[in-house]
PDB file of C-alpha atoms in Angstrom:
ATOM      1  CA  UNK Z   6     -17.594-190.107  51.654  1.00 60.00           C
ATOM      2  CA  UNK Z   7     -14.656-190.838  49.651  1.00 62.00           C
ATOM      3  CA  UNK Z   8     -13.959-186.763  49.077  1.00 58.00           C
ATOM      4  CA  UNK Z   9     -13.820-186.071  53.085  1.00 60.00           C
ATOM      5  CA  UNK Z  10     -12.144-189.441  53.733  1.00 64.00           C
ATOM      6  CA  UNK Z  11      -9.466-188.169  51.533  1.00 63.00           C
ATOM      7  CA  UNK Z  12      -9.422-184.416  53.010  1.00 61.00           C
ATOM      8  CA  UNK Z  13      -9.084-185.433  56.376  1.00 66.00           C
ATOM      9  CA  UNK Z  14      -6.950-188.236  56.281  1.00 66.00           C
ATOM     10  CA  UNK Z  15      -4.520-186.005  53.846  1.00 65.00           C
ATOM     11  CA  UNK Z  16      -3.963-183.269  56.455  1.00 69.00           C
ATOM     12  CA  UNK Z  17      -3.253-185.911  59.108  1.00 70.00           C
ATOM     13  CA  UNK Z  18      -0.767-187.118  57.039  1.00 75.00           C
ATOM     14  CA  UNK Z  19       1.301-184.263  55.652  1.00 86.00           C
ATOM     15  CA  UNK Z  20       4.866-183.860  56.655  1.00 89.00           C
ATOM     16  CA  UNK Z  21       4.850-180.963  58.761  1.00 91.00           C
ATOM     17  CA  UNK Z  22       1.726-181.869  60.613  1.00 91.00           C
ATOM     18  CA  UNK Z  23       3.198-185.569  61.350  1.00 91.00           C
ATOM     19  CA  UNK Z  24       6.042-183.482  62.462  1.00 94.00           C
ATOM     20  CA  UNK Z  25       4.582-181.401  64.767  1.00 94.00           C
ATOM     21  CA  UNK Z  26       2.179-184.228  66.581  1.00 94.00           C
ATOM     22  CA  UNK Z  27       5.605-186.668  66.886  1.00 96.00           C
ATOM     23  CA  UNK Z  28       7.293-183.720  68.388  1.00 97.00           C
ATOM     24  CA  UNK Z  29       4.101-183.273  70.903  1.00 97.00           C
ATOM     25  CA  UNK Z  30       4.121-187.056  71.765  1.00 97.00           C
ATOM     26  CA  UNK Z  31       7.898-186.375  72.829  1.00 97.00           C
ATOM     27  CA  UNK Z  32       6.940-183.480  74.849  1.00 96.00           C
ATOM     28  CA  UNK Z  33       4.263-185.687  76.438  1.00 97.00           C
ATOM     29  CA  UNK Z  34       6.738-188.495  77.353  1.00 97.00           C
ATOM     30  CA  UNK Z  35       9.187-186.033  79.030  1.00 97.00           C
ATOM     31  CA  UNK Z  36       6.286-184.603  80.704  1.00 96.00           C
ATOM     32  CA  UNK Z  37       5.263-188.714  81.994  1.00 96.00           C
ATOM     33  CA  UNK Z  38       9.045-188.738  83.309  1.00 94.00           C
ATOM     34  CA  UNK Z  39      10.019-190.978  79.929  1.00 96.00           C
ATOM     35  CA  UNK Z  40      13.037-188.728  79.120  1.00 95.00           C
ATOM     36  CA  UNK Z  41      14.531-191.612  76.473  1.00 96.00           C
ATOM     37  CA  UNK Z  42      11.262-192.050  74.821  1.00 97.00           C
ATOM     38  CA  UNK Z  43      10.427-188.392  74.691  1.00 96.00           C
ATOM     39  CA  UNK Z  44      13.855-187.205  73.435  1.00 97.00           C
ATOM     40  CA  UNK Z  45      13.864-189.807  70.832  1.00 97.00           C
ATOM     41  CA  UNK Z  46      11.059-188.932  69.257  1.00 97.00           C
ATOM     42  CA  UNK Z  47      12.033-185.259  69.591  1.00 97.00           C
ATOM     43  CA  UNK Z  48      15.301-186.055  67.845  1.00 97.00           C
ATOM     44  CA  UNK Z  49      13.129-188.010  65.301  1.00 97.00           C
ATOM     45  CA  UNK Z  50      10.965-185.114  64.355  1.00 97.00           C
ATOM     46  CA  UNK Z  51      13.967-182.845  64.470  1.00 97.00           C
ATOM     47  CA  UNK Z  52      16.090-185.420  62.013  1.00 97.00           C
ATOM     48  CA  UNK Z  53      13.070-185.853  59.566  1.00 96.00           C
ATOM     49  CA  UNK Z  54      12.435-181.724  59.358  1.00 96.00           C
ATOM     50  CA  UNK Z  55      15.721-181.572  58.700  1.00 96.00           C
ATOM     51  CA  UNK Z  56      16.364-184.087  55.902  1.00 96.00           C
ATOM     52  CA  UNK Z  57      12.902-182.584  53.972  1.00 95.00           C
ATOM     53  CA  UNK Z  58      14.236-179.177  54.473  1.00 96.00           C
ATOM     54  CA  UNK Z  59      17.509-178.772  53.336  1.00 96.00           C
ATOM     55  CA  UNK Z  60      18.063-181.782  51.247  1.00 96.00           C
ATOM     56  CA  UNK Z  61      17.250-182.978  47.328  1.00 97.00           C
ATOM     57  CA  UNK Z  62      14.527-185.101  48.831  1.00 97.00           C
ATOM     58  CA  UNK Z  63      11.659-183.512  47.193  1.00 96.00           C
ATOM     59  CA  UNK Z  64      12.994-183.116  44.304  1.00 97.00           C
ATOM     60  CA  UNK Z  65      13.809-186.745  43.807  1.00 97.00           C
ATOM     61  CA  UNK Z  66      10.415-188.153  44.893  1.00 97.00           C
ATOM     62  CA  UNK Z  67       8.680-185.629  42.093  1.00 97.00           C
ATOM     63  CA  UNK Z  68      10.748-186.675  39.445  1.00 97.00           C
ATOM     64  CA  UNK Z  69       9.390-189.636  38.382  1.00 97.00           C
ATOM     65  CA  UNK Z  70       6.023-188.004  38.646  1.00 98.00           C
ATOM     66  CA  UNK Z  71       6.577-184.744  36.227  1.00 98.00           C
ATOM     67  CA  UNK Z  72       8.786-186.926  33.945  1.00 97.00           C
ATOM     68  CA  UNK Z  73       5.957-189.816  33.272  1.00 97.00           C
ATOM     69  CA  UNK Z  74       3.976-187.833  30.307  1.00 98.00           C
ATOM     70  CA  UNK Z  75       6.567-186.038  28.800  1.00 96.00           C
ATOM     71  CA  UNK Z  76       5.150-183.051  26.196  1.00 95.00           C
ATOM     72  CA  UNK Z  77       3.674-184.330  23.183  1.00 95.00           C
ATOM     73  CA  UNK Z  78       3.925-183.291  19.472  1.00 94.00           C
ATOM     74  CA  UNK Z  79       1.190-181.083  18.714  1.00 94.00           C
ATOM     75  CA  UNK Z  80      -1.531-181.982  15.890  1.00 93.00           C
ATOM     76  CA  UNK Z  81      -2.662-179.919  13.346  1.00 93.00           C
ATOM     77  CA  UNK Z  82      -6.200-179.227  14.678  1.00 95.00           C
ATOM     78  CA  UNK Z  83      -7.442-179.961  18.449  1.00 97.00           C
ATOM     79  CA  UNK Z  84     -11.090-180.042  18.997  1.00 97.00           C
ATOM     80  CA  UNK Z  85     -10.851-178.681  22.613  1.00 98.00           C
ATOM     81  CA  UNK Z  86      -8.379-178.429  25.424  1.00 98.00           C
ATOM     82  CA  UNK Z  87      -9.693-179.577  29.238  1.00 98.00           C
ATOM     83  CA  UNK Z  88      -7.660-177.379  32.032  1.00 98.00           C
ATOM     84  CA  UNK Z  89      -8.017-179.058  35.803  1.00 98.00           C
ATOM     85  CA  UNK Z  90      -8.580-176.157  38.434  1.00 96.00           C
ATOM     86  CA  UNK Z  91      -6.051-175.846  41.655  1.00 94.00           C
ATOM     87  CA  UNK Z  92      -4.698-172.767  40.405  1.00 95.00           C
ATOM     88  CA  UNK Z  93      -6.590-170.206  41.931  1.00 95.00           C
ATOM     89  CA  UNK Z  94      -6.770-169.350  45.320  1.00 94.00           C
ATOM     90  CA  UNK Z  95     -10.374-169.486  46.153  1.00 93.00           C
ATOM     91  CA  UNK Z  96     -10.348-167.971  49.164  1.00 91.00           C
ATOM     92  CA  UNK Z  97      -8.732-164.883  48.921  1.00 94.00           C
ATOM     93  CA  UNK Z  98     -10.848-164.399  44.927  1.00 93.00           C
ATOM     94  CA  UNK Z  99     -14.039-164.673  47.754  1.00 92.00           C
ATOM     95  CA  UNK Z 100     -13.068-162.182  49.850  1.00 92.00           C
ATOM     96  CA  UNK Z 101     -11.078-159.681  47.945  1.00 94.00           C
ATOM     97  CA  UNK Z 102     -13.316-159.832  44.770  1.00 93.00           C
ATOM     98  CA  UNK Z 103     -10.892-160.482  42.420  1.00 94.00           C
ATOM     99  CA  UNK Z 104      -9.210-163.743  40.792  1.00 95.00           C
ATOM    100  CA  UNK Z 105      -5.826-164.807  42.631  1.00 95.00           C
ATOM    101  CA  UNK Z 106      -3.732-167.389  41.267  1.00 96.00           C
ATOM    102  CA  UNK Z 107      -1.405-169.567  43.017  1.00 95.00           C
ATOM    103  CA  UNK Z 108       1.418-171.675  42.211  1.00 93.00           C
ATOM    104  CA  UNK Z 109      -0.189-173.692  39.928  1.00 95.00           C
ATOM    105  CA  UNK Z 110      -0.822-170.704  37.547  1.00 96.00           C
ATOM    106  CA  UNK Z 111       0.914-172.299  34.635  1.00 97.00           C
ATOM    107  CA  UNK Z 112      -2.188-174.653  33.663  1.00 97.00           C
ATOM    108  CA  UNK Z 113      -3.827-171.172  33.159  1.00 97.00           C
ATOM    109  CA  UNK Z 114      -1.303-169.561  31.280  1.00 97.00           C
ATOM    110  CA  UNK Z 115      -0.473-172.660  29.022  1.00 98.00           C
ATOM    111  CA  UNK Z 116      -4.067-173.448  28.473  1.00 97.00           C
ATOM    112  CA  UNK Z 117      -4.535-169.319  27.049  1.00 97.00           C
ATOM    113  CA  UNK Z 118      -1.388-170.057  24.720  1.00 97.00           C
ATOM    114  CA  UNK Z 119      -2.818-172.937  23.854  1.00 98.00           C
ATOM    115  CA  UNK Z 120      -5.684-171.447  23.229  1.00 97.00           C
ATOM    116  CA  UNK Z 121      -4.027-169.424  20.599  1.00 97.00           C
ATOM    117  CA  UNK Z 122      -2.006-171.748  19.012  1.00 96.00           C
ATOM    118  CA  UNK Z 123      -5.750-173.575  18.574  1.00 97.00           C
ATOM    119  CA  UNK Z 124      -8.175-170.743  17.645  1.00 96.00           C
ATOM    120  CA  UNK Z 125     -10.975-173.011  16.957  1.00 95.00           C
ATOM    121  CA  UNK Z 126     -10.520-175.111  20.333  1.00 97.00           C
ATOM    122  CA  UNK Z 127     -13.312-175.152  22.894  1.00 97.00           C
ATOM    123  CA  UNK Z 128     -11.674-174.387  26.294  1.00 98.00           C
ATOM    124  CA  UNK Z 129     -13.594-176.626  29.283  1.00 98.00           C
ATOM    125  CA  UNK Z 130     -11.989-175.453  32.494  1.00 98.00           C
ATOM    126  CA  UNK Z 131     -13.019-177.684  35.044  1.00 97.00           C
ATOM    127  CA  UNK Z 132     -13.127-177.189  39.081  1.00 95.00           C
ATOM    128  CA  UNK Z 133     -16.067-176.767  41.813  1.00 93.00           C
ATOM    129  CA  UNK Z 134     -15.498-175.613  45.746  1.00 87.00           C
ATOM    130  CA  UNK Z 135     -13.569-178.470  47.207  1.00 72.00           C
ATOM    131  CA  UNK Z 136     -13.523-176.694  50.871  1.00 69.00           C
ATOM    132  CA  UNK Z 137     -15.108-178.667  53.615  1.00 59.00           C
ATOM    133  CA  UNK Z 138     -15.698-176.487  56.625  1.00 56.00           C
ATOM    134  CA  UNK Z 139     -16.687-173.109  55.094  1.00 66.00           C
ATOM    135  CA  UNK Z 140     -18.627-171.935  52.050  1.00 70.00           C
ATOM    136  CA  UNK Z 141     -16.403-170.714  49.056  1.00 83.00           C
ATOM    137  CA  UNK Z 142     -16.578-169.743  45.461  1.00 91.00           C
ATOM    138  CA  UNK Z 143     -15.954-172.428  42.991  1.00 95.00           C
ATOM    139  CA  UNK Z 144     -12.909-172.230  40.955  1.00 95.00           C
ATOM    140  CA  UNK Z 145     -14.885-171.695  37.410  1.00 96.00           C
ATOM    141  CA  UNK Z 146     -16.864-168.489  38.606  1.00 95.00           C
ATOM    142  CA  UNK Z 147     -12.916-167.353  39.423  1.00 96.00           C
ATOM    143  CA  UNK Z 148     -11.659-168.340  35.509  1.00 97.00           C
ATOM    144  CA  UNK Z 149     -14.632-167.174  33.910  1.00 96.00           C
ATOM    145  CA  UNK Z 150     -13.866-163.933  34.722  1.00 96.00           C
ATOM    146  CA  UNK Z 151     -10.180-164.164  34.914  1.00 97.00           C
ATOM    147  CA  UNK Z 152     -10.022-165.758  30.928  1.00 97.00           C
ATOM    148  CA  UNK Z 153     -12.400-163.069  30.380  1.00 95.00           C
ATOM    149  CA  UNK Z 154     -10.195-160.494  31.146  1.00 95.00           C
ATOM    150  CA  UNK Z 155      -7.133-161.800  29.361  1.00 95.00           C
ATOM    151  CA  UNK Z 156      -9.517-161.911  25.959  1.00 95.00           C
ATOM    152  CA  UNK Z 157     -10.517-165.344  25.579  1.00 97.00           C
ATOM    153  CA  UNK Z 158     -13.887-165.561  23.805  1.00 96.00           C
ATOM    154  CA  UNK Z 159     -16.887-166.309  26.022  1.00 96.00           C
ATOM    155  CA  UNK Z 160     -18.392-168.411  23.797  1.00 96.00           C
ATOM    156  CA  UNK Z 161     -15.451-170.824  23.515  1.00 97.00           C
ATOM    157  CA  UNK Z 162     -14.726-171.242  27.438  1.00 98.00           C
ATOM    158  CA  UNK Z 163     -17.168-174.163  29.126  1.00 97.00           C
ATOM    159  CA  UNK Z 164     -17.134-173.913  32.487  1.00 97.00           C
ATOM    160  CA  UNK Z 165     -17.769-177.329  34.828  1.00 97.00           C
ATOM    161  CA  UNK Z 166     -18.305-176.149  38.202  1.00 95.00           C
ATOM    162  CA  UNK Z 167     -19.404-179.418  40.147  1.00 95.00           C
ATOM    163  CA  UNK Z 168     -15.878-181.157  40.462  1.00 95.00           C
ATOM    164  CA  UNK Z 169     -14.633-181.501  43.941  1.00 93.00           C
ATOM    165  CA  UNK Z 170     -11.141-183.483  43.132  1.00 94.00           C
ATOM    166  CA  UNK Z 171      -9.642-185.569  40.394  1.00 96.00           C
ATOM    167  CA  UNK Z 172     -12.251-188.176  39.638  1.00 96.00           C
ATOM    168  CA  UNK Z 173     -15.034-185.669  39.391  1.00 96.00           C
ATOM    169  CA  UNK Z 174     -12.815-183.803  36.857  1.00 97.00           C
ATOM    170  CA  UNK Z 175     -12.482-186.412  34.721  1.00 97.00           C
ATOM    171  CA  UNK Z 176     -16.266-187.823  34.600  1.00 97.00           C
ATOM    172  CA  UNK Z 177     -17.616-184.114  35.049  1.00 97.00           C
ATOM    173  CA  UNK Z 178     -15.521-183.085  31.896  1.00 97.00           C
ATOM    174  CA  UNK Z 179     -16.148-185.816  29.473  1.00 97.00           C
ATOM    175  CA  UNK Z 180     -20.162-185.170  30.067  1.00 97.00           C
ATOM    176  CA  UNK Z 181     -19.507-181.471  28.789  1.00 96.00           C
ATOM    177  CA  UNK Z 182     -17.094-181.688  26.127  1.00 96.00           C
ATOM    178  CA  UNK Z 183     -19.518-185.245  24.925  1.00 95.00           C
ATOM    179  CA  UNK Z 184     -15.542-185.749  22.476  1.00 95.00           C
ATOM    180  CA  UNK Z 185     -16.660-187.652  19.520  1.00 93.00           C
ATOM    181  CA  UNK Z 186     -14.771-190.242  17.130  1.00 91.00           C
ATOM    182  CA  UNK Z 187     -11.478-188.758  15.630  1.00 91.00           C
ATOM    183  CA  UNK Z 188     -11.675-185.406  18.239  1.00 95.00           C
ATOM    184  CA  UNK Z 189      -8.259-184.826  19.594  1.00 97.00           C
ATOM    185  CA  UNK Z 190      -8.658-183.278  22.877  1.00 98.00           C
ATOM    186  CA  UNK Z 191      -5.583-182.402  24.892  1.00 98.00           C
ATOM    187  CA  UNK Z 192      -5.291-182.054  28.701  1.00 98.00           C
ATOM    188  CA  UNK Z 193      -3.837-179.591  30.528  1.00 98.00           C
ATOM    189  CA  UNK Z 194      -2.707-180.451  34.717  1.00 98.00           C
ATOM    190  CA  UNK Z 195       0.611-180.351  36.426  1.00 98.00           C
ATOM    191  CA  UNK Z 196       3.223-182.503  35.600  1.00 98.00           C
ATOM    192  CA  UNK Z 197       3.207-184.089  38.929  1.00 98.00           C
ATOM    193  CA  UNK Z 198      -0.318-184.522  38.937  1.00 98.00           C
ATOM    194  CA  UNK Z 199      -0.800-185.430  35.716  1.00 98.00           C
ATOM    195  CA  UNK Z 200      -0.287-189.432  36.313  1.00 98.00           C
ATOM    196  CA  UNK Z 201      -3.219-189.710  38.363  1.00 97.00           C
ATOM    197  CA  UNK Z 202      -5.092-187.620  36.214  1.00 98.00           C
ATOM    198  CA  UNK Z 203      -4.437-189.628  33.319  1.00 98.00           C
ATOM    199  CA  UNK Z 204      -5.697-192.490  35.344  1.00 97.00           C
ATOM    200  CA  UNK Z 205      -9.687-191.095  35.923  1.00 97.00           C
ATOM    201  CA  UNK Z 206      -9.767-189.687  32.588  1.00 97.00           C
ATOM    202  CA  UNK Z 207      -9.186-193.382  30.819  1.00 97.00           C
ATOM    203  CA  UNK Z 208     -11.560-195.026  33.656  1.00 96.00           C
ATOM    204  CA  UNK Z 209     -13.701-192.394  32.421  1.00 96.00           C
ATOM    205  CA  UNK Z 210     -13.616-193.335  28.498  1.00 96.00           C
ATOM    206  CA  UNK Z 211     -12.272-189.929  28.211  1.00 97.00           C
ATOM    207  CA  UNK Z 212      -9.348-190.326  25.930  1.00 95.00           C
ATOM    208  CA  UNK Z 213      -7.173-187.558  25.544  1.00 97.00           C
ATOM    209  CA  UNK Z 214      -3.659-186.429  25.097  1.00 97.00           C
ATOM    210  CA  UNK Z 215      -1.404-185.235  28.369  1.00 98.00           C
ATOM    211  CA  UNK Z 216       0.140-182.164  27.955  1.00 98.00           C
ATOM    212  CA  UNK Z 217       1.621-181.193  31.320  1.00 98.00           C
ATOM    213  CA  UNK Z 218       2.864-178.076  32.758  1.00 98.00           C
ATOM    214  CA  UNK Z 219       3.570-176.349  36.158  1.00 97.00           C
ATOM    215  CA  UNK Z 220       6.908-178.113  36.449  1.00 97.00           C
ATOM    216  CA  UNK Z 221       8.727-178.060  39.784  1.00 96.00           C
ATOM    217  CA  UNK Z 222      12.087-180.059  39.403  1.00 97.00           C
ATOM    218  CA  UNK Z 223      14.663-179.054  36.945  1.00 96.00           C
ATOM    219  CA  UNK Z 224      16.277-181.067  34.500  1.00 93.00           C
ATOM    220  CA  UNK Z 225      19.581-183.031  34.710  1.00 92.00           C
ATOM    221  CA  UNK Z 226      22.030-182.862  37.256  1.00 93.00           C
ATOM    222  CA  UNK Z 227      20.321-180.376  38.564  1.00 95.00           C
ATOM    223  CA  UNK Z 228      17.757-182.140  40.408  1.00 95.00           C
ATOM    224  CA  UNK Z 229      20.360-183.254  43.561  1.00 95.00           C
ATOM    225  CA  UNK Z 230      20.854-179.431  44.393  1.00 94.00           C
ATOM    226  CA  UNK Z 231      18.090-178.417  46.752  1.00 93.00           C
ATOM    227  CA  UNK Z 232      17.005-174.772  46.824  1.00 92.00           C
ATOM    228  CA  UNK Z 233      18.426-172.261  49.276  1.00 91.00           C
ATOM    229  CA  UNK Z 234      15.003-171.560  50.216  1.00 91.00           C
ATOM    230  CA  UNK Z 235      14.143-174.191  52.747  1.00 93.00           C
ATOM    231  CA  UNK Z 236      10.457-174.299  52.522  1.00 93.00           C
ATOM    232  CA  UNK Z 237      10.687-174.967  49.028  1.00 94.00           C
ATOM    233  CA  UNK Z 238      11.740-178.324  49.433  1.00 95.00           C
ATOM    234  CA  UNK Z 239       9.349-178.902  52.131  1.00 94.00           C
ATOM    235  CA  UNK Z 240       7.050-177.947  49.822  1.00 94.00           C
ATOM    236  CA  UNK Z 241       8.011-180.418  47.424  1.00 95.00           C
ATOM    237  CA  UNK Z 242       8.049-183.447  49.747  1.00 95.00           C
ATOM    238  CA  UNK Z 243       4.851-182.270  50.554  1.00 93.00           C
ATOM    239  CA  UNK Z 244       3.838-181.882  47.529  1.00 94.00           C
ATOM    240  CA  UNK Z 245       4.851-185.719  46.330  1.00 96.00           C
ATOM    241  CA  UNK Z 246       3.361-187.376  49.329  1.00 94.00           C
ATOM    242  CA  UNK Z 247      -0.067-186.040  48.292  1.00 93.00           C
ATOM    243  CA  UNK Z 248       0.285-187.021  44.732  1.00 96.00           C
ATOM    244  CA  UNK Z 249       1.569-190.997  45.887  1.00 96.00           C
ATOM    245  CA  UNK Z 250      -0.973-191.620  48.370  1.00 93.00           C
ATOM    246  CA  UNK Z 251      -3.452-190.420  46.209  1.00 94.00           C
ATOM    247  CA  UNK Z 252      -2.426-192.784  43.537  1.00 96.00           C
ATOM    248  CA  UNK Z 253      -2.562-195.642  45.723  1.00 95.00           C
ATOM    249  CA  UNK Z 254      -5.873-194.525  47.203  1.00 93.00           C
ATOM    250  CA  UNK Z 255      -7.572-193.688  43.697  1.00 95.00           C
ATOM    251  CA  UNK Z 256      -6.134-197.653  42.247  1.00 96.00           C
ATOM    252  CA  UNK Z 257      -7.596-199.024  45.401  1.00 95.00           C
ATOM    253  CA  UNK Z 258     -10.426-197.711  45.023  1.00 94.00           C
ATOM    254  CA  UNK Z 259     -10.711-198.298  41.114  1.00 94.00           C
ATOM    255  CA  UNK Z 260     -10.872-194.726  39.985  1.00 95.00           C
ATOM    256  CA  UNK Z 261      -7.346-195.285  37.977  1.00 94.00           C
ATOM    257  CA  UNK Z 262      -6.789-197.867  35.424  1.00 87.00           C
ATOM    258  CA  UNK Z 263      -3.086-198.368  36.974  1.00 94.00           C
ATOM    259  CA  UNK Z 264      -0.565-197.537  40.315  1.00 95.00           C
ATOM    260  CA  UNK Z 265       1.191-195.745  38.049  1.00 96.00           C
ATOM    261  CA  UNK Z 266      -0.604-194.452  34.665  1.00 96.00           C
ATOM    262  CA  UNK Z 267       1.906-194.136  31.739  1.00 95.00           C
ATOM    263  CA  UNK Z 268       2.063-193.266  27.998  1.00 95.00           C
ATOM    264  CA  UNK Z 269       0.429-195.738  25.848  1.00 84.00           C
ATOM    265  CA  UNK Z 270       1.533-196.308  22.007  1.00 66.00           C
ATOM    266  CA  UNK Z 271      -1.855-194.918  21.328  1.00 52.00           C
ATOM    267  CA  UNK Z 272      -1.679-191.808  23.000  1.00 43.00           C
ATOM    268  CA  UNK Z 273      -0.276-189.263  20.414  1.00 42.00           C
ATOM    269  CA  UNK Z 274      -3.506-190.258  18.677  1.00 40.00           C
ATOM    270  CA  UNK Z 275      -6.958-189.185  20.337  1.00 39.00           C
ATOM    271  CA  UNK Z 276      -8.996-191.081  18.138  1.00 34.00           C
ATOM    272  CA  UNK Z 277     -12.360-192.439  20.752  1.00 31.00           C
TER     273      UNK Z 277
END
């Protein structure tokens, strides 16, 4: 229940889909002979596009997210590395037969460097089929093959195909990799998702150490100059609206130990 609760209510709620039904309301109320109402909200919808589109916005509100777990020091030895799926585009692997990342490719390619930098680490990738209104191919069938290809050993790559979002992930995971006392396992999610991640892995019991990736918001001063390209910093709003409401909804719910995971003292140290 919770899964499509969260799938449905989410695209309700995304910017340009609150947009586009305020801007329909508007149209409605000129339609009713309510010209004030229905221009309003027009000049609403029109005000709020424009402010997400060609200012810092999203860039500010992810901030705080990717800069919560910043990179850790590295130990010596790591006794496996967990990689959360959403970067492959599932639908287009189905249908054209081949893997397909998306924009969240970097927890692929830092997981294979990690990989090398930790020859004896297990790899558990970890990501089901989280459509809801078709059939689809679950995201480890697509990395099996696709870490296959780039030359990552079969026999160190688990695969945990039942996850359907975060929560899943995290409980899902631990049952695989069964970490034991003194293991140092490191996780590997985007920056901006990584706070909520954090969250299910320690309601889990699944201790390990963040190490983020697929950054979107540059350092520094930086940060208050939006792209030229205005549907990147749609994006981004979008983006950070889905990552705070689902931090509120997972604390609500207890799936996260916190609002806002952080770093604890204890958490360059993996020790169960």
């Amino acid at each position: 229940m919770f899964f499509a609760l969260s799938k449905l209510g989410w695209y309700l709620v995304q910017p340009l889909v609150g947009i586009l039904l305020i801007s329909a309301v508007g149209f409605l109320c000129l339609l009713l002979k309510l010209p004030r109402t229905g221009l309003g909200l027009l000049g609403f919808a029109f005000l709020v596009l424009a402010i997400i589109s060609l200012s810092p916005l999203g860039l500010l509100m992810l901030a705080p997210l990717e800069n919560r777990f910043p990179k850790p020091a590295l130990p010596e030895r790591v006794a496996g590395i967990v990689v959360l799926g959403g970067s492959f585009d599932t639908r287009v692997a189905r249908t054209r037969g081949e893997p397909e990342l998306n924009d969240a490719a970097d927890r692929i390619t830092t997981a294979l460097a990690l990989s090398r930098q930790f020859p004896e680490a297990k790899i558990v990738f970890s990501g089901g089929a989280a459509a809801m209104f078709e059939d689809d191919v679950t995201e480890s069938s697509v990395a099996q093959r696709l870490f296959g290809d780039l030359g990552l050993a079969p026999e160190r790559l688990v695969l945990e195909d039942r996850s359907r979002n975060t929560v899943e992930n995290a409980r899902f995971s631990k049952e695989l990799a069964d970490p034991q006392s003194g293991d140092t396992w490191l996780l590997v999610t985007s920056a901006a998702h990584m706070p909520r991640a954090v969250g299910c892995f320690r309601t889990a019991g699944f201790d390990v150490v963040p190490y983020p990736t697929d950054y979107q918001t540059p350092a520094g001063d930086a940060i208050y100059r939006p792209s030229t390209a205005t549907v990147r910093n749609l994006e981004k709003v979008h983006f950070a609206i889905r990552e705070y409401l689902g931090l509120l909804a997972y604390r609500l719910t207890g799936k996260t130990d916190a609002l806002l995971p952080a770093p604890q003292p204890s958490s360059g140290s993996a020790s169960l």
